[in-house]
mmCIF file of C-alpha atoms in Angstrom:
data_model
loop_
_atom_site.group_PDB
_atom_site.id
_atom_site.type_symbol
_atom_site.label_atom_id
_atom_site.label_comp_id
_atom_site.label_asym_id
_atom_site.label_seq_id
_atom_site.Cartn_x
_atom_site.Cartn_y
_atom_site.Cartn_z
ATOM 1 C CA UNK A 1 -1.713 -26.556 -20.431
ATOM 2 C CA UNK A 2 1.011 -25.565 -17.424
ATOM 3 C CA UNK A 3 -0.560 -25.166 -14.225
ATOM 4 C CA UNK A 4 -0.367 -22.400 -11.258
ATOM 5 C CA UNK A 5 2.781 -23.310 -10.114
ATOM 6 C CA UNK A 6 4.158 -22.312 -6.462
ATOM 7 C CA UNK A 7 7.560 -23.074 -6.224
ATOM 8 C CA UNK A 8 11.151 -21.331 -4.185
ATOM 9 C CA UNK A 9 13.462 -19.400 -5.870
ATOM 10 C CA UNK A 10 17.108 -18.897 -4.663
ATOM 11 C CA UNK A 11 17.440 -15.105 -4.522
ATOM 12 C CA UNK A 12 19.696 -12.829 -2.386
ATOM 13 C CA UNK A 13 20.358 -13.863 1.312
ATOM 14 C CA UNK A 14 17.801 -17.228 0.317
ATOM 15 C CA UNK A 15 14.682 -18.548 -0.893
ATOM 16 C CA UNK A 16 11.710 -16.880 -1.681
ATOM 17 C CA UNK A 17 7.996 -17.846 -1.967
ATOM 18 C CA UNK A 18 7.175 -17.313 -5.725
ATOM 19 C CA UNK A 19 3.168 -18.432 -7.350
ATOM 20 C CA UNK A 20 3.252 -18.178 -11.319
ATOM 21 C CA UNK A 21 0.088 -17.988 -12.874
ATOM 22 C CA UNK A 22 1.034 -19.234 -16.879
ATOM 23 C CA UNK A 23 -0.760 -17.926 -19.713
ATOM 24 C CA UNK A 24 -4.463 -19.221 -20.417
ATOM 25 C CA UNK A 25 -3.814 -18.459 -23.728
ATOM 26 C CA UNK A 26 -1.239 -17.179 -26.670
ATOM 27 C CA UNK A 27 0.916 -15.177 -24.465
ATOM 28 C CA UNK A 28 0.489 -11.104 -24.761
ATOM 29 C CA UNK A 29 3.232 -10.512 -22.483
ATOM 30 C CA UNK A 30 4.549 -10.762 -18.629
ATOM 31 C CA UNK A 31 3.706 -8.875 -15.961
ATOM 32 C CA UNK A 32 5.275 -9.117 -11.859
ATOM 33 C CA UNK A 33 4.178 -8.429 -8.652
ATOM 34 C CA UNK A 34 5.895 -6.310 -5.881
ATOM 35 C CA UNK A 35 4.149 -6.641 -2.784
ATOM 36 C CA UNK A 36 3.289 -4.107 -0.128
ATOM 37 C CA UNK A 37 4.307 -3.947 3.139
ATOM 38 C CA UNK A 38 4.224 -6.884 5.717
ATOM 39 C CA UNK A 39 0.868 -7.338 7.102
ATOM 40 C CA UNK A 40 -0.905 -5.005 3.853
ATOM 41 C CA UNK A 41 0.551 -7.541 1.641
ATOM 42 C CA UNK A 42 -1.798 -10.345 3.850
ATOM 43 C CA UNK A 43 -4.531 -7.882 3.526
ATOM 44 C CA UNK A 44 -3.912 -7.820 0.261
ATOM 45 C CA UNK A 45 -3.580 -11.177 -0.398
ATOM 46 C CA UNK A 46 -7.018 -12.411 -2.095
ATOM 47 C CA UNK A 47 -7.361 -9.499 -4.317
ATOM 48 C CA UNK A 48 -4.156 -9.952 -6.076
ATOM 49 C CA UNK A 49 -4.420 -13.456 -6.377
ATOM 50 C CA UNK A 50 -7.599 -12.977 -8.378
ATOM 51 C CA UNK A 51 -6.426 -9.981 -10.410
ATOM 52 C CA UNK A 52 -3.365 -12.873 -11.164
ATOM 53 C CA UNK A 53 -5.838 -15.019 -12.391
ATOM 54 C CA UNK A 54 -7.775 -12.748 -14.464
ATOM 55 C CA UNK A 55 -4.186 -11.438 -16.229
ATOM 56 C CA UNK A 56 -3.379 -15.363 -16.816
ATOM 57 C CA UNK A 57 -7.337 -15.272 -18.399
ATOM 58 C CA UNK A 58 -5.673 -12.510 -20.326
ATOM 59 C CA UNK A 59 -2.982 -14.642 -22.225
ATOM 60 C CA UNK A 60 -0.484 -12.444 -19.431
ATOM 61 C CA UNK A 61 2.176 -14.829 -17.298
ATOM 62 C CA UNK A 62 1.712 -13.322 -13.852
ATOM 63 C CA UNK A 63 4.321 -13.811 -11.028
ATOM 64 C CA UNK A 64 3.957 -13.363 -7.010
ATOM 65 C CA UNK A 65 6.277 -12.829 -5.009
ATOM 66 C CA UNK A 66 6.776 -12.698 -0.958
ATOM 67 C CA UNK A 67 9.468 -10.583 -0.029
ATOM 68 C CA UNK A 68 12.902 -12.644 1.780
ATOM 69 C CA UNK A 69 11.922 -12.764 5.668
ATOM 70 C CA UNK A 70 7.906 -12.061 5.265
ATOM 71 C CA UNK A 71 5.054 -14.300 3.952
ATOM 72 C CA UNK A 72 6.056 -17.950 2.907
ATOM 73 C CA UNK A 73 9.527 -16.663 2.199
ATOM 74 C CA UNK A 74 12.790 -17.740 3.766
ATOM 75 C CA UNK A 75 14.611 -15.708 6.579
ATOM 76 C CA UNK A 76 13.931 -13.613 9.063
ATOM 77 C CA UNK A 77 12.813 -10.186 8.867
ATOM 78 C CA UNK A 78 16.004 -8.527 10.822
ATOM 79 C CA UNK A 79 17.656 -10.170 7.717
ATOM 80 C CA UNK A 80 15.732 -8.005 5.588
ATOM 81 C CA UNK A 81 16.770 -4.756 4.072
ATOM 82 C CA UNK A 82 15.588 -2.511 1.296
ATOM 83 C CA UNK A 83 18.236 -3.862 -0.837
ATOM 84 C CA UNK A 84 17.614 -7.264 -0.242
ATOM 85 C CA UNK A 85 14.145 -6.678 -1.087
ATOM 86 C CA UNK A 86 15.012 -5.370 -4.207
ATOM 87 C CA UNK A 87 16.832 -8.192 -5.283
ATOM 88 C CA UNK A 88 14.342 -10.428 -4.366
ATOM 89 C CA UNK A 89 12.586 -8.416 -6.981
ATOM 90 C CA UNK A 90 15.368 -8.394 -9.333
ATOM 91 C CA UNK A 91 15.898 -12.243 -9.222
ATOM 92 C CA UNK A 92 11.988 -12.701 -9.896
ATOM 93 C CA UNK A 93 11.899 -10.806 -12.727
ATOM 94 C CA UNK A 94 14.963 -12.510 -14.349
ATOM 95 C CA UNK A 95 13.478 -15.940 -13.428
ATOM 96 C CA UNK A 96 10.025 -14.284 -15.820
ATOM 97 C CA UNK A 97 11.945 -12.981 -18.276
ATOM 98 C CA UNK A 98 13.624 -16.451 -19.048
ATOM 99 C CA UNK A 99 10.495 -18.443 -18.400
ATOM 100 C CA UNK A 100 8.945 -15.976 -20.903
ATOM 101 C CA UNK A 101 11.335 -14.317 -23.293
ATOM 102 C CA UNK A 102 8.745 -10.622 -22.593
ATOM 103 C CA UNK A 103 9.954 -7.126 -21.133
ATOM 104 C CA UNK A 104 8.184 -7.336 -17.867
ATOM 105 C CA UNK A 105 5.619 -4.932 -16.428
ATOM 106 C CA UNK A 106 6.123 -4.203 -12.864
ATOM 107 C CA UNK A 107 2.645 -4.342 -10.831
ATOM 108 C CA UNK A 108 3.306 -2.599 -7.867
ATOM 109 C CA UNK A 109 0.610 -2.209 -4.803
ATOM 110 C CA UNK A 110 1.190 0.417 -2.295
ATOM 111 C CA UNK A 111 4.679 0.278 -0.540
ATOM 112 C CA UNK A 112 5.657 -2.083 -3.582
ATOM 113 C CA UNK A 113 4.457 0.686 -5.866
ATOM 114 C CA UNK A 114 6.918 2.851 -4.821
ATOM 115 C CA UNK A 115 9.873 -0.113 -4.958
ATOM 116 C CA UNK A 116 8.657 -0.620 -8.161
ATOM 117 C CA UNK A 117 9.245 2.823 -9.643
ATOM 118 C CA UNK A 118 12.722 3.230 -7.899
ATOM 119 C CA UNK A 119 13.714 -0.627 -9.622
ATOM 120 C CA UNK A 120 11.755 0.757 -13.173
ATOM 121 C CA UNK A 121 14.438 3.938 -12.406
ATOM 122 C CA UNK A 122 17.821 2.141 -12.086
ATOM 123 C CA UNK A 123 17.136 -0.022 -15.098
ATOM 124 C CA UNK A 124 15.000 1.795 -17.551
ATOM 125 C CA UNK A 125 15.449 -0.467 -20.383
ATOM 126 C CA UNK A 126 14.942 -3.371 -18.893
ATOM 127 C CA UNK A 127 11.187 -2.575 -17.906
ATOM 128 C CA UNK A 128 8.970 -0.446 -19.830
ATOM 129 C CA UNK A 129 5.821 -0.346 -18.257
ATOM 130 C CA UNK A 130 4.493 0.042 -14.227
ATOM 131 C CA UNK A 131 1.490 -1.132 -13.272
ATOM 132 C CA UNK A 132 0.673 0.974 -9.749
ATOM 133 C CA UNK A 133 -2.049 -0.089 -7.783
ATOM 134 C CA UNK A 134 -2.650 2.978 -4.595
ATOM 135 C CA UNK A 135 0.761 3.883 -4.473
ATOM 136 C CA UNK A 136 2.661 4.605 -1.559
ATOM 137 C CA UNK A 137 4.521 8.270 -2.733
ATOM 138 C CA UNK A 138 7.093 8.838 0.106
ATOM 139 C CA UNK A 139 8.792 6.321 2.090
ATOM 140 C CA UNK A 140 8.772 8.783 5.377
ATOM 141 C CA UNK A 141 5.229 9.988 5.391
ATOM 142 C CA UNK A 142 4.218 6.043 4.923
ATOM 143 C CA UNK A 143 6.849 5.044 7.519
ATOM 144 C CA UNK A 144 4.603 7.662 10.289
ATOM 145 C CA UNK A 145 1.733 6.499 9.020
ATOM 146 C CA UNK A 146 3.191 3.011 10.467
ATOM 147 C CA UNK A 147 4.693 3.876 13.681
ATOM 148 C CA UNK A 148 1.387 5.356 14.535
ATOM 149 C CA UNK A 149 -0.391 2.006 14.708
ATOM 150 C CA UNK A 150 2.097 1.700 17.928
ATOM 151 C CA UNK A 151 1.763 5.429 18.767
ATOM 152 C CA UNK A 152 -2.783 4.408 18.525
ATOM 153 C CA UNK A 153 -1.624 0.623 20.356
ATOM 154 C CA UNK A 154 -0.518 2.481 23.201
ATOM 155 C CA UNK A 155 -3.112 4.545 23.594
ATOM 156 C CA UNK A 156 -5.523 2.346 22.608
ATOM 157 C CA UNK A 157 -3.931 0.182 25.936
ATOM 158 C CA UNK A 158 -3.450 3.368 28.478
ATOM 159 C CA UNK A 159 -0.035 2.799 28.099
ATOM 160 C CA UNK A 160 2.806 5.352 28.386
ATOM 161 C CA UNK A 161 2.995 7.479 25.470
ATOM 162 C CA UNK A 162 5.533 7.365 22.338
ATOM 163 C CA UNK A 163 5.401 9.733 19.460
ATOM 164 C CA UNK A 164 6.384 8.562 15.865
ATOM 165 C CA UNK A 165 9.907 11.474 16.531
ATOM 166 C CA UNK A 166 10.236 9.342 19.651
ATOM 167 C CA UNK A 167 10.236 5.688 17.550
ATOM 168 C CA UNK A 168 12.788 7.308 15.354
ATOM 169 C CA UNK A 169 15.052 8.006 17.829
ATOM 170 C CA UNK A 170 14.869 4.462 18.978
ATOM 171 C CA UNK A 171 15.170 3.572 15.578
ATOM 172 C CA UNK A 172 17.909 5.861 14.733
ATOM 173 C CA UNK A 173 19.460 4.656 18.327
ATOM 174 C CA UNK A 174 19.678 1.035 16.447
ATOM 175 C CA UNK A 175 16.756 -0.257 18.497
ATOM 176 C CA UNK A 176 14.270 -2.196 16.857
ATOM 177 C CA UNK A 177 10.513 -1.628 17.563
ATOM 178 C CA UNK A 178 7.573 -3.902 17.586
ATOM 179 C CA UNK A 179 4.578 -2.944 15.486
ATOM 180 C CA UNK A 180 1.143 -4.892 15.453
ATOM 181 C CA UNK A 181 3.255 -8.132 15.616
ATOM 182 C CA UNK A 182 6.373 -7.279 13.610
ATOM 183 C CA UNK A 183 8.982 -6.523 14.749
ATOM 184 C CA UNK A 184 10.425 -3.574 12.995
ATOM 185 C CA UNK A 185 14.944 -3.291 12.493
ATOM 186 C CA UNK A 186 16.401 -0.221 12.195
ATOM 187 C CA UNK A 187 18.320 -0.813 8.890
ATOM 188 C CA UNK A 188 14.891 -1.334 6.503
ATOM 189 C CA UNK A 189 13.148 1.897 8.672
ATOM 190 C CA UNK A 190 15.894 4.094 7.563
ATOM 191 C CA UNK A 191 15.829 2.741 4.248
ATOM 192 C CA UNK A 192 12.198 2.916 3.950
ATOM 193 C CA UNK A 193 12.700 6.674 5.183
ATOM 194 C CA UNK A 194 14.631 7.618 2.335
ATOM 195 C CA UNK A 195 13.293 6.568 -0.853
ATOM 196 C CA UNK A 196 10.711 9.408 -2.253
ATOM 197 C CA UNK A 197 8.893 9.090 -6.104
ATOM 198 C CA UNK A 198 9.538 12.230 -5.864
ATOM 199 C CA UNK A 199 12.759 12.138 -6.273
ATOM 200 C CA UNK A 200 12.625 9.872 -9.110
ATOM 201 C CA UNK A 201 15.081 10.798 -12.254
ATOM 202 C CA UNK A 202 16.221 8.568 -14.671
ATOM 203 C CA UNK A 203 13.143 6.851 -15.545
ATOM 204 C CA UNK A 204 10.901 8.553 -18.866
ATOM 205 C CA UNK A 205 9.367 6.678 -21.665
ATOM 206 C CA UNK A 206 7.253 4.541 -19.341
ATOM 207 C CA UNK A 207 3.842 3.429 -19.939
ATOM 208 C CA UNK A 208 2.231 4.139 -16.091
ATOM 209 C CA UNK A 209 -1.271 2.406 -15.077
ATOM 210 C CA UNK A 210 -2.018 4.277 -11.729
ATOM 211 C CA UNK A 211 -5.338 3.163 -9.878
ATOM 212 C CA UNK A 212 -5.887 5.640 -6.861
ATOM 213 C CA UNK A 213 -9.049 4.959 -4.039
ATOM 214 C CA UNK A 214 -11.928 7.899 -3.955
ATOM 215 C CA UNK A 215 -14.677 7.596 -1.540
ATOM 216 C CA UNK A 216 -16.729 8.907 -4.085
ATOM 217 C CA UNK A 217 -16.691 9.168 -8.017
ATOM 218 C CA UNK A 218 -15.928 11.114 -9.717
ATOM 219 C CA UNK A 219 -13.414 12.646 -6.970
ATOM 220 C CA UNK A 220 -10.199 13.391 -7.884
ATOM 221 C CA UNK A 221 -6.973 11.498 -6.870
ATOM 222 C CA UNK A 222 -5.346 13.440 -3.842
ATOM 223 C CA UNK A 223 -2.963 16.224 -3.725
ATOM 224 C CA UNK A 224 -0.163 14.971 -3.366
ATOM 225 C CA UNK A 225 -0.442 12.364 -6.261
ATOM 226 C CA UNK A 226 -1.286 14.655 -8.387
ATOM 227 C CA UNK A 227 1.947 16.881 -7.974
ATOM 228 C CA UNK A 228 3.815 12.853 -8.804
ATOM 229 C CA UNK A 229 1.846 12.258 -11.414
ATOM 230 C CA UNK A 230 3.098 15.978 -13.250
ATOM 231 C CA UNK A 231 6.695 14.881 -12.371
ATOM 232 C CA UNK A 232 6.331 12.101 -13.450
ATOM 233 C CA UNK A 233 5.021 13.631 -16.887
ATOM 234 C CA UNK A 234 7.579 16.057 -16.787
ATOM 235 C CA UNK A 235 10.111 13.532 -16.997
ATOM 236 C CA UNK A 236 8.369 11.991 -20.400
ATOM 237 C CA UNK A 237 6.482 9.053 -19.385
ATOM 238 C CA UNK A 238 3.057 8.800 -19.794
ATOM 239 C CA UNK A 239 0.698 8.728 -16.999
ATOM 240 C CA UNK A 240 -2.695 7.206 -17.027
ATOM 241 C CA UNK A 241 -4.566 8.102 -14.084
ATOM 242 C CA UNK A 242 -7.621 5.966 -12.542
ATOM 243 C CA UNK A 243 -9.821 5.956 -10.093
ATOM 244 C CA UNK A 244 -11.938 3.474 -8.181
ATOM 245 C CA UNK A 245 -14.120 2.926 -5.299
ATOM 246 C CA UNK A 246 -14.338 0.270 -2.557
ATOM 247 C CA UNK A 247 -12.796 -0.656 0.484
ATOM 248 C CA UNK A 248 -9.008 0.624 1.832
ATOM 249 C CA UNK A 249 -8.408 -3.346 2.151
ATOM 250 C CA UNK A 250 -4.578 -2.858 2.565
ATOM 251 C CA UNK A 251 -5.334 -0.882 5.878
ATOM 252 C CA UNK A 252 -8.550 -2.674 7.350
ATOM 253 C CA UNK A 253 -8.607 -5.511 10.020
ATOM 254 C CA UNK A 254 -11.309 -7.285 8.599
ATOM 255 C CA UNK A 255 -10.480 -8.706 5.423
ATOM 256 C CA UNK A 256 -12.330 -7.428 2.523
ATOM 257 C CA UNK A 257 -12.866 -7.447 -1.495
ATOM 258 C CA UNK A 258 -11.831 -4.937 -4.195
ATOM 259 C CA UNK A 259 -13.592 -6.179 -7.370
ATOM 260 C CA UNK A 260 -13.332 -2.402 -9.017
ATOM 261 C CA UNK A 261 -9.953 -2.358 -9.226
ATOM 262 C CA UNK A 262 -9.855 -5.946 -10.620
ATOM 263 C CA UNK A 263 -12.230 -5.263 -13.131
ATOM 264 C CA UNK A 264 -10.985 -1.345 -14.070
ATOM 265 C CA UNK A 265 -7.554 -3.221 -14.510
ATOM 266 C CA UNK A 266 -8.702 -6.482 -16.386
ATOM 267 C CA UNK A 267 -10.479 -4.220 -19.048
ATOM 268 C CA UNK A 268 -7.341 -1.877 -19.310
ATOM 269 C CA UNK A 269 -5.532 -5.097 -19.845
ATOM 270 C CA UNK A 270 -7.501 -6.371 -22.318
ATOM 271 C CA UNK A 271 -7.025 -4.238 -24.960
ATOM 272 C CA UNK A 272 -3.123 -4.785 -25.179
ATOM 273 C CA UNK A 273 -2.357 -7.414 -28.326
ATOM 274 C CA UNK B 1 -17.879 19.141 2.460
ATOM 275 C CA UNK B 2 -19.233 19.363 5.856
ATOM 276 C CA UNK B 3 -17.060 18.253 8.854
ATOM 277 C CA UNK B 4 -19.482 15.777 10.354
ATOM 278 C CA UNK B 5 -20.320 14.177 6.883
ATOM 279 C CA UNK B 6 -16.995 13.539 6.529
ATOM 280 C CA UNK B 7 -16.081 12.229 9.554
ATOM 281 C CA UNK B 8 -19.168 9.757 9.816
ATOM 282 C CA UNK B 9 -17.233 8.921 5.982
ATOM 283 C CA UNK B 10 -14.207 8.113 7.780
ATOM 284 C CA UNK B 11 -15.923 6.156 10.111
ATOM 285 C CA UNK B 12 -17.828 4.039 7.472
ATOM 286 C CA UNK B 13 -14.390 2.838 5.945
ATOM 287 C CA UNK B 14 -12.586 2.492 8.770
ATOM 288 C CA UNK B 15 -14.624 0.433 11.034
ATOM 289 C CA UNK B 16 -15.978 -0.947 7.838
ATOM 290 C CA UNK B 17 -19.555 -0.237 9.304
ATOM 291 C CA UNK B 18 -21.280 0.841 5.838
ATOM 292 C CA UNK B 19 -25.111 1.821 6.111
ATOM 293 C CA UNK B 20 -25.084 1.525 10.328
ATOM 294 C CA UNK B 21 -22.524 5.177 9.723
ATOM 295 C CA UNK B 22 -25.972 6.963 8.711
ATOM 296 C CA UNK B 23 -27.218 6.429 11.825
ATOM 297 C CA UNK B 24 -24.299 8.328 13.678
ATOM 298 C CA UNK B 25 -25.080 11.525 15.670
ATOM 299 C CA UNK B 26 -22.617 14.041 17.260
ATOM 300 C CA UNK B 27 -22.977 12.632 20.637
ATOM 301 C CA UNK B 28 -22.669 9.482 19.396
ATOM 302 C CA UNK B 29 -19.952 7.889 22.236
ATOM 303 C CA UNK B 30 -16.849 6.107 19.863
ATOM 304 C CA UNK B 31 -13.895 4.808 21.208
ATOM 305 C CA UNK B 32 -14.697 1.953 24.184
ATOM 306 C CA UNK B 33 -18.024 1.995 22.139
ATOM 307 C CA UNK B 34 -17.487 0.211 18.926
ATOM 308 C CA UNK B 35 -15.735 -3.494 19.307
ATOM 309 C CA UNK B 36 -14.635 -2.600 15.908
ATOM 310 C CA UNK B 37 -12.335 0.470 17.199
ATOM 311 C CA UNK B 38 -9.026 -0.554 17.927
ATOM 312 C CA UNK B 39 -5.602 1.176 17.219
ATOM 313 C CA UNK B 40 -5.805 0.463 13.316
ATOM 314 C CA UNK B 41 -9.360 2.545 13.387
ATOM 315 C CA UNK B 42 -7.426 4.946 14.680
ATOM 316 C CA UNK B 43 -4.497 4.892 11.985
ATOM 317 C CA UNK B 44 -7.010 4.654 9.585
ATOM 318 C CA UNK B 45 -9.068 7.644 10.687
ATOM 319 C CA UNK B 46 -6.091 10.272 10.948
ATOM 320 C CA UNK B 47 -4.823 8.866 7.532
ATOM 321 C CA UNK B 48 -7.588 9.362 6.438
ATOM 322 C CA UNK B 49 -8.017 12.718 6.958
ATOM 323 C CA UNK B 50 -4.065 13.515 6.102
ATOM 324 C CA UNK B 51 -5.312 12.634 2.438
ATOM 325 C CA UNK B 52 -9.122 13.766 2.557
ATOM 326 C CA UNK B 53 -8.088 17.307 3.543
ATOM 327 C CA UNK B 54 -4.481 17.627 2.290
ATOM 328 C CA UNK B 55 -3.515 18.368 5.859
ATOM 329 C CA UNK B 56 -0.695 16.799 8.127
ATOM 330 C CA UNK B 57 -1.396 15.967 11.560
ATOM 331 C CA UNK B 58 1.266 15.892 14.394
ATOM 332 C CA UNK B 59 1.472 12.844 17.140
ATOM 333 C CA UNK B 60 0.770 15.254 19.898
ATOM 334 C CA UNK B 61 -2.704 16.423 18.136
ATOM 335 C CA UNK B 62 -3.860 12.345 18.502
ATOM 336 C CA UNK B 63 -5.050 12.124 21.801
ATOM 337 C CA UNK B 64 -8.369 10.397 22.971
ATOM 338 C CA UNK B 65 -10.143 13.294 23.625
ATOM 339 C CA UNK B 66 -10.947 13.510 19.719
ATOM 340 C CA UNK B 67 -11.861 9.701 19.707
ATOM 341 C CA UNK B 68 -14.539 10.340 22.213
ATOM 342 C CA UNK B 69 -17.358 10.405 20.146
ATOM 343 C CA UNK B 70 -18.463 11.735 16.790
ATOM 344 C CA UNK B 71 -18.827 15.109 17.363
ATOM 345 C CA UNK B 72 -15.462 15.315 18.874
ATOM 346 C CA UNK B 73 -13.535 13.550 15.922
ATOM 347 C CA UNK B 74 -15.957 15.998 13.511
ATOM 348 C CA UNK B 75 -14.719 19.106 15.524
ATOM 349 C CA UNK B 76 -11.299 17.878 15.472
ATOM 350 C CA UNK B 77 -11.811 17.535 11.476
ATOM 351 C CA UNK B 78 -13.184 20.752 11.026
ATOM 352 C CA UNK B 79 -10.004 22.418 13.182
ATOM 353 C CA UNK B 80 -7.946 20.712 10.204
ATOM 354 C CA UNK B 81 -10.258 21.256 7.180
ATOM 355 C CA UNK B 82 -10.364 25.541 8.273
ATOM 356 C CA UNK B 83 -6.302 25.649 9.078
#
């Protein structure tokens, strides 16, 4: 039987970290991962890796990916750029679908949930189904939610004061900013800045998983997810909306579990022949 | 629900304090207070209640005053939750 393989592929602008996790048993199909955001995708880390393992339980091939410039991956970050990113994506997935001979599902967490959707748009027959674990919905709200870990750092430090309008002008200014340890280039803010599911066109006749965090059950998923989750009906895919409970581990310090999802996902999964 | 509930909530997840949140009061004292609360707390708190209460919150509402202690972050929530 193969084994968990880690391994580099050549992709756009150089190598990137990749871990398959080969089928346990007669293979039901192939799914890939598109990470979150730089230090959420750390956060993130353990979780995924089980939910990898379960899938590869499943009789699913499962491949993760780091992103060119972050994780184990080649490059630097200022390297990186939104399209880059995407054809790290791109390069995985053809690597999966040769090493498997399945359409792919796209299992996207967070920021990669949203990268995800806008890859699933620009080549709708090549995927069919998204997997979306806490989506992020709109690249500018997420990119605030960001540039206030340095607006709180500052604070936090009694330092002078920036606003997240003030970063942007840097930003926009071509200066790059440093954020919990990262430093952040102009060229994937703006991208990041841009790209809205709301926007999202050409994709229909998608099968879409979405797993949203409640504090409390039977709570329903927020607002503004819900208005996505109608376009995103209204364009002719169908939506199946979950919920779960547990930690916010992409956002917290201390590094926790998220067995819910795992499990709401691993059931879900296990009724696909 | 009701402003402080929600912000001792907030609290719970943030500074990933579970059961010891119960034990919050109003004049419970918060940021300086908890080794826990750093800038991320902070992130986590206002994101929090962007997508608790469907509100938005500007830069120049974050100030420390509202991190002061419970009460404070709970009136600050309740500004949001009644505009």
């Amino acid at each position: 039987m193969e084994k968990l393989t880690p391994f580099f592929l050549d992709s756009a602008q150089g190598k990137i970290f990749c871990l398959y996790f080969p089928p346990k048993q007669e293979l039901k199909g192939a799914i890939l991962y598109v990470p979150p955001f730089l230090e959420e995708m750390n956060r993130c880390r353990s979780t995924v890796a089980q939910q990898a393992k379960s899938f590869s339980e499943l009789g699913f091939a499962c491949l993760i990916m780091d992103y060119y410039g972050t994780g184990d991956s080649e490059g630097l970050l200022s390297e990186a750029s939104w399209e880059v990113w995407i054809n790290n994506v791109k390069d995985a997935a053809t690597w999966l679908e040769a090493k498997t001979q399945h359409k792919l599902t796209l299992w996207g967490f967070r920021f990669g949930a949203l990268m995800a959707s806008k890859i699933a748009e620009g080549e709708p027959e090549r995927f069919n189904n998204l997997l979306l674990w806490q989506p992020v919905l709109d690249g500018k709200t997420f990119l605030t939610q960001y540039l206030r870990i340095r607006v709180a750092f500052l604070m936090d430090r009694e330092l002078p004061a920036e606003t997240t309008k003030s970063i942007r002008e840097n930003l926009a200014n071509n200066k790059s900013v440093e954020i919990a340890g990262y430093e952040l280039f102009p060229q994937l803010a703006l991208d990041i800045d841009q790209i809205k599911m709301a926007n999202l066109k050409n994709i229909n006749s998608f099968q879409i998983d979405w797993y949203e965090n409640v504090t409390e059950e039977e709570k329903p998923i927020s607002v503004a997810s819900k208005k996505i989750v109608s376009h995103l009906t209204e364009l002719g895919n169908t939506v199946d909306v979950n919920t779960f409970l547990g930690p916010p581990i992409w956002q917290l310090h201390e590094r926790d579990e998220l067995p819910e999802i795992i499990r709401l996902t691993t059931e879900k999964f296990q009724g696909i022949q | 629900m009701e402003a402080l509930e929600l912000t001792k909530d907030l609290l719970r997840t943030a500074l990933q304090i579970g059961d010891r949140a119960d034990g919050l009061e109003a004049d419970s004292p918060l940021m300086g207070s908890f080794p826990e609360f750093n800038s991320l707390t902070i992130v986590g708190i206002i994101t929090g209640i962007e997508e608790q209460i469907g509100c938005e919150v500007d830069d120049e509402e974050i100030t420390e005053e509202i991190f002061e202690t419970v009460g404070t972050l709970a009136e600050f929530v309740e500004e949001k939750m009644n505009e």
